Amino acid sequence: RRPLLESLMLCGGASSIPGLETRFAGELVELAPASMRPAVVTPPEYMPENTLKTSVWTGGAILAKVVFPQNQYVSKFDYDECGPSVIHRKCG
């Protein structure tokens, strides 16, 4: 729990809301136990500037590739061709 609270990174389109980082960090300090020091970190310098806006989608895409094997997803083409039953055939 401590490593997580000490290295949070805001990302996604909403992370660019003015004042969000300050408010988020302040509320974390109030909610966390006194023995922990929550911190909101910034992305590493080597990451492109627009990374914050697309990192959530990128992370989800990577997770989907890892979690779902090659054959256990339903493409739009498959769904349009076979209908809802394709879900039970491919993922069941």
PDB file of C-alpha atoms in Angstrom:
ATOM      1  CA  ARG A   1       0.000   0.000   0.000  1.00  0.00           C
ATOM      2  CA  ARG A   2       2.821   2.395   0.832  1.00  0.00           C
ATOM      3  CA  PRO A   3       4.587   2.180  -2.568  1.00  0.00           C
ATOM      4  CA  LEU A   4       1.297   2.800  -4.330  1.00  0.00           C
ATOM      5  CA  LEU A   5       0.421   5.887  -2.283  1.00  0.00           C
ATOM      6  CA  GLU A   6       3.935   7.264  -2.698  1.00  0.00           C
ATOM      7  CA  SER A   7       3.993   7.098  -6.489  1.00  0.00           C
ATOM      8  CA  LEU A   8       0.602   7.960  -7.976  1.00  0.00           C
ATOM      9  CA  MET A   9       0.471   9.406 -11.477  1.00  0.00           C
ATOM     10  CA  LEU A  10      -2.544  11.255 -12.851  1.00  0.00           C
ATOM     11  CA  CYS A  11      -3.185  10.447 -16.484  1.00  0.00           C
ATOM     12  CA  GLY A  12      -5.909  10.598 -19.094  1.00  0.00           C
ATOM     13  CA  GLY A  13      -7.591  13.640 -20.570  1.00  0.00           C
ATOM     14  CA  ALA A  14      -9.040  14.823 -17.251  1.00  0.00           C
ATOM     15  CA  SER A  15      -5.554  15.073 -15.748  1.00  0.00           C
ATOM     16  CA  SER A  16      -5.086  18.380 -17.574  1.00  0.00           C
ATOM     17  CA  ILE A  17      -7.834  20.087 -15.535  1.00  0.00           C
ATOM     18  CA  PRO A  18      -6.218  23.121 -13.871  1.00  0.00           C
ATOM     19  CA  GLY A  19      -5.627  22.561 -10.147  1.00  0.00           C
ATOM     20  CA  LEU A  20      -6.548  18.861 -10.203  1.00  0.00           C
ATOM     21  CA  GLU A  21      -3.086  17.617  -9.223  1.00  0.00           C
ATOM     22  CA  THR A  22      -2.900  19.974  -6.221  1.00  0.00           C
ATOM     23  CA  ARG A  23      -6.402  19.097  -5.038  1.00  0.00           C
ATOM     24  CA  PHE A  24      -5.837  15.369  -5.526  1.00  0.00           C
ATOM     25  CA  ALA A  25      -2.561  15.455  -3.589  1.00  0.00           C
ATOM     26  CA  GLY A  26      -4.169  17.485  -0.780  1.00  0.00           C
ATOM     27  CA  GLU A  27      -7.064  15.085  -0.399  1.00  0.00           C
ATOM     28  CA  LEU A  28      -4.702  12.104  -0.401  1.00  0.00           C
ATOM     29  CA  VAL A  29      -2.736  13.601   2.467  1.00  0.00           C
ATOM     30  CA  GLU A  30      -5.959  14.033   4.459  1.00  0.00           C
ATOM     31  CA  LEU A  31      -7.148  10.475   3.808  1.00  0.00           C
ATOM     32  CA  ALA A  32      -3.859   8.580   4.187  1.00  0.00           C
ATOM     33  CA  PRO A  33      -2.582   7.352   7.543  1.00  0.00           C
ATOM     34  CA  ALA A  34      -0.163   9.771   9.253  1.00  0.00           C
ATOM     35  CA  SER A  35       2.710   7.306   8.733  1.00  0.00           C
ATOM     36  CA  MET A  36       2.407   7.572   4.923  1.00  0.00           C
ATOM     37  CA  ARG A  37       3.296  10.470   2.664  1.00  0.00           C
ATOM     38  CA  PRO A  38       1.287  10.243  -0.552  1.00  0.00           C
ATOM     39  CA  ALA A  39       2.889  11.786  -3.607  1.00  0.00           C
ATOM     40  CA  VAL A  40       1.644  12.553  -7.095  1.00  0.00           C
ATOM     41  CA  VAL A  41       4.541  12.022  -9.479  1.00  0.00           C
ATOM     42  CA  THR A  42       5.015  13.305 -13.005  1.00  0.00           C
ATOM     43  CA  PRO A  43       5.734  11.072 -15.990  1.00  0.00           C
ATOM     44  CA  PRO A  44       9.421  10.426 -16.769  1.00  0.00           C
ATOM     45  CA  GLU A  45      11.087  13.061 -18.966  1.00  0.00           C
ATOM     46  CA  TYR A  46      11.656  10.596 -21.802  1.00  0.00           C
ATOM     47  CA  MET A  47       7.907  10.197 -22.358  1.00  0.00           C
ATOM     48  CA  PRO A  48       6.329  12.466 -24.985  1.00  0.00           C
ATOM     49  CA  GLU A  49       4.328  15.432 -23.683  1.00  0.00           C
ATOM     50  CA  ASN A  50       0.977  14.119 -24.958  1.00  0.00           C
ATOM     51  CA  THR A  51       1.481  10.822 -23.102  1.00  0.00           C
ATOM     52  CA  LEU A  52      -0.817  11.903 -20.274  1.00  0.00           C
ATOM     53  CA  LYS A  53      -3.777  12.116 -22.629  1.00  0.00           C
ATOM     54  CA  THR A  54      -3.279   8.687 -24.210  1.00  0.00           C
ATOM     55  CA  SER A  55      -1.612   6.624 -21.459  1.00  0.00           C
ATOM     56  CA  VAL A  56      -4.894   5.246 -20.104  1.00  0.00           C
ATOM     57  CA  TRP A  57      -5.883   3.923 -23.524  1.00  0.00           C
ATOM     58  CA  THR A  58      -2.372   2.571 -24.152  1.00  0.00           C
ATOM     59  CA  GLY A  59      -2.349   0.758 -20.814  1.00  0.00           C
ATOM     60  CA  GLY A  60      -5.754  -0.766 -21.515  1.00  0.00           C
ATOM     61  CA  ALA A  61      -4.608  -1.939 -24.942  1.00  0.00           C
ATOM     62  CA  ILE A  62      -1.510  -3.594 -23.454  1.00  0.00           C
ATOM     63  CA  LEU A  63      -3.560  -5.241 -20.716  1.00  0.00           C
ATOM     64  CA  ALA A  64      -6.057  -6.562 -23.256  1.00  0.00           C
ATOM     65  CA  LYS A  65      -3.240  -8.151 -25.269  1.00  0.00           C
ATOM     66  CA  VAL A  66      -1.837  -9.832 -22.149  1.00  0.00           C
ATOM     67  CA  VAL A  67      -5.120 -10.951 -20.596  1.00  0.00           C
ATOM     68  CA  PHE A  68      -6.927 -12.188 -23.694  1.00  0.00           C
ATOM     69  CA  PRO A  69      -5.158 -14.852 -25.756  1.00  0.00           C
ATOM     70  CA  GLN A  70      -5.095 -14.473 -29.539  1.00  0.00           C
ATOM     71  CA  ASN A  71      -8.438 -16.177 -30.139  1.00  0.00           C
ATOM     72  CA  GLN A  72     -10.486 -14.921 -27.177  1.00  0.00           C
ATOM     73  CA  TYR A  73     -11.745 -11.615 -28.451  1.00  0.00           C
ATOM     74  CA  VAL A  74     -14.630 -10.750 -30.733  1.00  0.00           C
ATOM     75  CA  SER A  75     -14.009  -8.391 -33.609  1.00  0.00           C
ATOM     76  CA  LYS A  76     -16.730  -6.200 -35.070  1.00  0.00           C
ATOM     77  CA  PHE A  77     -16.528  -8.258 -38.263  1.00  0.00           C
ATOM     78  CA  ASP A  78     -17.139 -11.523 -36.344  1.00  0.00           C
ATOM     79  CA  TYR A  79     -20.033  -9.995 -34.395  1.00  0.00           C
ATOM     80  CA  ASP A  80     -21.649  -8.530 -37.509  1.00  0.00           C
ATOM     81  CA  GLU A  81     -21.290 -11.830 -39.350  1.00  0.00           C
ATOM     82  CA  CYS A  82     -22.453 -14.233 -36.605  1.00  0.00           C
ATOM     83  CA  GLY A  83     -24.359 -12.108 -34.104  1.00  0.00           C
ATOM     84  CA  PRO A  84     -24.305 -12.477 -30.312  1.00  0.00           C
ATOM     85  CA  SER A  85     -23.721 -16.246 -30.459  1.00  0.00           C
ATOM     86  CA  VAL A  86     -20.121 -15.631 -31.525  1.00  0.00           C
ATOM     87  CA  ILE A  87     -19.333 -14.542 -27.953  1.00  0.00           C
ATOM     88  CA  HIS A  88     -20.222 -17.980 -26.576  1.00  0.00           C
ATOM     89  CA  ARG A  89     -18.330 -19.738 -29.364  1.00  0.00           C
ATOM     90  CA  LYS A  90     -15.101 -17.756 -29.062  1.00  0.00           C
ATOM     91  CA  CYS A  91     -14.996 -16.849 -25.381  1.00  0.00           C
ATOM     92  CA  GLY A  92     -16.960 -19.583 -23.673  1.00  0.00           C
TER      93      GLY A  92
END
